[in-house]
PDB file of C-alpha atoms in Angstrom:
ATOM      1  CA  ARG X  29       0.000   0.000   0.000  1.00  0.00           C
ATOM      2  CA  GLU X  30       1.125   3.504  -0.749  1.00  0.00           C
ATOM      3  CA  ARG X  31      -0.411   6.582   0.803  1.00  0.00           C
ATOM      4  CA  HIS X  32       0.465  10.175  -0.028  1.00  0.00           C
ATOM      5  CA  VAL X  33       0.890  12.376   3.044  1.00  0.00           C
ATOM      6  CA  ARG X  34       0.675  16.127   2.502  1.00  0.00           C
ATOM      7  CA  SER X  35       2.457  17.008   5.710  1.00  0.00           C
ATOM      8  CA  THR X  36       4.305  14.562   7.976  1.00  0.00           C
ATOM      9  CA  ARG X  37       3.785  14.977  11.711  1.00  0.00           C
ATOM     10  CA  LYS X  38       7.353  14.076  12.590  1.00  0.00           C
ATOM     11  CA  GLN X  39      10.567  13.641  10.683  1.00  0.00           C
ATOM     12  CA  LYS X  40      11.174  10.248   9.064  1.00  0.00           C
ATOM     13  CA  GLN X  41      14.050   8.693   7.173  1.00  0.00           C
ATOM     14  CA  CYS X  42      13.486   8.276   3.439  1.00  0.00           C
ATOM     15  CA  VAL X  43      13.967   4.647   2.432  1.00  0.00           C
ATOM     16  CA  GLY X  44      15.181   5.792  -0.995  1.00  0.00           C
ATOM     17  CA  CYS X  45      17.872   8.392  -0.350  1.00  0.00           C
ATOM     18  CA  LEU X  46      18.367   7.584   3.361  1.00  0.00           C
ATOM     19  CA  ARG X  47      18.086  11.292   4.227  1.00  0.00           C
ATOM     20  CA  MET X  48      15.563  12.717   6.656  1.00  0.00           C
ATOM     21  CA  ILE X  49      12.150  13.922   5.536  1.00  0.00           C
ATOM     22  CA  PRO X  50      11.527  16.983   7.733  1.00  0.00           C
ATOM     23  CA  ALA X  51       8.328  17.271   9.764  1.00  0.00           C
ATOM     24  CA  GLY X  52       5.718  19.161   7.784  1.00  0.00           C
ATOM     25  CA  SER X  53       6.986  17.907   4.422  1.00  0.00           C
ATOM     26  CA  PRO X  54       5.094  15.773   1.907  1.00  0.00           C
ATOM     27  CA  ALA X  55       5.942  12.063   1.923  1.00  0.00           C
ATOM     28  CA  LEU X  56       4.800   8.731   0.642  1.00  0.00           C
ATOM     29  CA  ASP X  57       4.082   6.137   3.331  1.00  0.00           C
ATOM     30  CA  VAL X  58       4.524   2.590   2.052  1.00  0.00           C
ATOM     31  CA  ALA X  59       3.611  -0.671   3.773  1.00  0.00           C
ATOM     32  CA  GLY X  60       3.367  -4.270   2.716  1.00  0.00           C
ATOM     33  CA  TYR X  61       4.935  -7.697   2.915  1.00  0.00           C
ATOM     34  CA  TRP X  62       8.404  -8.574   1.636  1.00  0.00           C
ATOM     35  CA  GLU X  63       9.445 -12.224   1.666  1.00  0.00           C
ATOM     36  CA  GLY X  64       6.731 -12.977   4.213  1.00  0.00           C
ATOM     37  CA  ASP X  65       7.617 -10.176   6.637  1.00  0.00           C
ATOM     38  CA  PHE X  66       5.665  -6.962   7.198  1.00  0.00           C
ATOM     39  CA  TRP X  67       7.543  -3.869   6.119  1.00  0.00           C
ATOM     40  CA  SER X  68       6.786  -0.145   6.235  1.00  0.00           C
ATOM     41  CA  GLY X  69       8.659   3.014   5.421  1.00  0.00           C
ATOM     42  CA  ALA X  70       8.491   6.524   4.060  1.00  0.00           C
ATOM     43  CA  TYR X  71       9.848   8.144   0.910  1.00  0.00           C
ATOM     44  CA  HIS X  72      10.275  11.592  -0.502  1.00  0.00           C
ATOM     45  CA  PRO X  73       7.779  11.402  -3.400  1.00  0.00           C
ATOM     46  CA  GLU X  74      10.601  12.126  -5.861  1.00  0.00           C
ATOM     47  CA  CYS X  75      12.768   9.343  -4.420  1.00  0.00           C
ATOM     48  CA  ARG X  76       9.973   6.785  -4.769  1.00  0.00           C
ATOM     49  CA  ALA X  77       9.403   7.786  -8.394  1.00  0.00           C
ATOM     50  CA  ALA X  78      13.150   7.511  -9.093  1.00  0.00           C
ATOM     51  CA  GLU X  79      13.363   4.100  -7.417  1.00  0.00           C
ATOM     52  CA  ILE X  80      10.462   2.731  -9.470  1.00  0.00           C
ATOM     53  CA  ALA X  81      12.015   4.144 -12.659  1.00  0.00           C
ATOM     54  CA  LEU X  82      15.437   2.682 -11.741  1.00  0.00           C
ATOM     55  CA  ASN X  83      13.927  -0.782 -11.431  1.00  0.00           C
ATOM     56  CA  ALA X  84      12.113  -0.359 -14.748  1.00  0.00           C
ATOM     57  CA  LEU X  85      15.366   0.833 -16.362  1.00  0.00           C
ATOM     58  CA  HIS X  86      17.089  -2.397 -15.325  1.00  0.00           C
ATOM     59  CA  ASP X  87      14.056  -4.653 -16.001  1.00  0.00           C
ATOM     60  CA  ILE X  88      13.997  -5.804 -12.396  1.00  0.00           C
ATOM     61  CA  TYR X  89      10.978  -7.979 -11.807  1.00  0.00           C
ATOM     62  CA  PRO X  90       8.627  -8.136  -8.811  1.00  0.00           C
ATOM     63  CA  GLY X  91      10.156 -10.231  -6.079  1.00  0.00           C
ATOM     64  CA  GLU X  92      13.524  -8.574  -6.675  1.00  0.00           C
ATOM     65  CA  TRP X  93      14.055  -4.900  -6.019  1.00  0.00           C
ATOM     66  CA  MET X  94      16.906  -2.400  -6.219  1.00  0.00           C
ATOM     67  CA  GLY X  95      16.633   0.328  -3.642  1.00  0.00           C
ATOM     68  CA  LEU X  96      17.537   3.838  -4.715  1.00  0.00           C
ATOM     69  CA  SER X  97      20.289   3.829  -2.088  1.00  0.00           C
ATOM     70  CA  GLU X  98      21.890   0.927  -4.005  1.00  0.00           C
ATOM     71  CA  ILE X  99      22.303   2.927  -7.221  1.00  0.00           C
ATOM     72  CA  GLU X 100      25.750   2.621  -8.757  1.00  0.00           C
ATOM     73  CA  TRP X 101      27.749   5.527 -10.124  1.00  0.00           C
ATOM     74  CA  ASP X 102      27.205   4.507 -13.749  1.00  0.00           C
ATOM     75  CA  ASP X 103      23.483   5.264 -13.282  1.00  0.00           C
ATOM     76  CA  TRP X 104      24.152   8.689 -11.762  1.00  0.00           C
ATOM     77  CA  ASP X 105      24.003  10.434 -15.154  1.00  0.00           C
ATOM     78  CA  TRP X 106      20.522   8.976 -15.715  1.00  0.00           C
ATOM     79  CA  LEU X 107      19.457   9.976 -12.192  1.00  0.00           C
ATOM     80  CA  LEU X 108      20.795  13.525 -12.598  1.00  0.00           C
ATOM     81  CA  THR X 109      19.044  13.901 -15.944  1.00  0.00           C
ATOM     82  CA  GLU X 110      15.722  12.160 -15.242  1.00  0.00           C
ATOM     83  CA  HIS X 111      15.285  12.599 -11.461  1.00  0.00           C
ATOM     84  CA  SER X 112      17.299  15.636 -10.422  1.00  0.00           C
ATOM     85  CA  VAL X 113      15.412  16.156  -7.151  1.00  0.00           C
ATOM     86  CA  ALA X 114      16.137  12.585  -6.014  1.00  0.00           C
ATOM     87  CA  ALA X 115      19.789  13.033  -7.042  1.00  0.00           C
ATOM     88  CA  ALA X 116      19.947  16.221  -4.972  1.00  0.00           C
ATOM     89  CA  ASN X 117      18.321  14.419  -2.027  1.00  0.00           C
ATOM     90  CA  MET X 118      21.110  11.839  -2.254  1.00  0.00           C
ATOM     91  CA  GLY X 119      23.808  14.498  -2.557  1.00  0.00           C
ATOM     92  CA  ILE X 120      24.803  13.318  -6.046  1.00  0.00           C
ATOM     93  CA  THR X 121      26.139  16.099  -8.220  1.00  0.00           C
ATOM     94  CA  ARG X 122      27.337  16.364 -11.819  1.00  0.00           C
ATOM     95  CA  GLU X 123      30.861  16.989 -10.482  1.00  0.00           C
ATOM     96  CA  MET X 124      30.756  13.726  -8.491  1.00  0.00           C
ATOM     97  CA  TYR X 125      29.635  11.857 -11.595  1.00  0.00           C
ATOM     98  CA  ASP X 126      32.365  13.433 -13.735  1.00  0.00           C
ATOM     99  CA  ARG X 127      34.998  12.447 -11.130  1.00  0.00           C
ATOM    100  CA  ALA X 128      33.685   8.865 -11.055  1.00  0.00           C
ATOM    101  CA  VAL X 129      33.836   8.652 -14.870  1.00  0.00           C
ATOM    102  CA  ALA X 130      37.395  10.020 -14.894  1.00  0.00           C
ATOM    103  CA  GLU X 131      38.459   7.539 -12.205  1.00  0.00           C
ATOM    104  CA  ASP X 132      36.870   4.664 -14.116  1.00  0.00           C
ATOM    105  CA  GLN X 133      38.694   5.708 -17.293  1.00  0.00           C
ATOM    106  CA  ARG X 134      41.964   6.006 -15.359  1.00  0.00           C
ATOM    107  CA  MET X 135      41.536   2.504 -13.920  1.00  0.00           C
ATOM    108  CA  ARG X 136      40.667   1.034 -17.342  1.00  0.00           C
ATOM    109  CA  SER X 137      43.794   2.619 -18.820  1.00  0.00           C
ATOM    110  CA  TYR X 138      45.906   1.319 -15.948  1.00  0.00           C
ATOM    111  CA  ARG X 139      44.541  -2.232 -16.355  1.00  0.00           C
ATOM    112  CA  ALA X 140      45.063  -2.109 -20.117  1.00  0.00           C
ATOM    113  CA  GLY X 141      48.694  -1.020 -19.611  1.00  0.00           C
ATOM    114  CA  ALA X 142      49.341  -3.698 -16.977  1.00  0.00           C
ATOM    115  CA  ARG X 143      48.666  -6.523 -19.426  1.00  0.00           C
TER     116      ARG X 143
END
């Protein structure tokens, strides 16, 4: 179940970005069963939308799920472009992505030269 909350009564941690949702902010309360256990949590609405889109991007099927907090750097460009608010909630910036790309290229060059 998902329920939109216009204004939270107290601060909660967003399951997606792992940052706090301040009291008085909109949120999405989610509850249900996962592998037989009851589960509940709260999301920034933008983080929930990004998490659903991330799973669709990778064709992840029901029963398996990739949390937004598990996003890898090579998906940061997509997140920054398609879900900029969620990226900002997570503290991901274009500069961080550019540094990660440069480091990946440096490591690929190093490995290629080591052979």
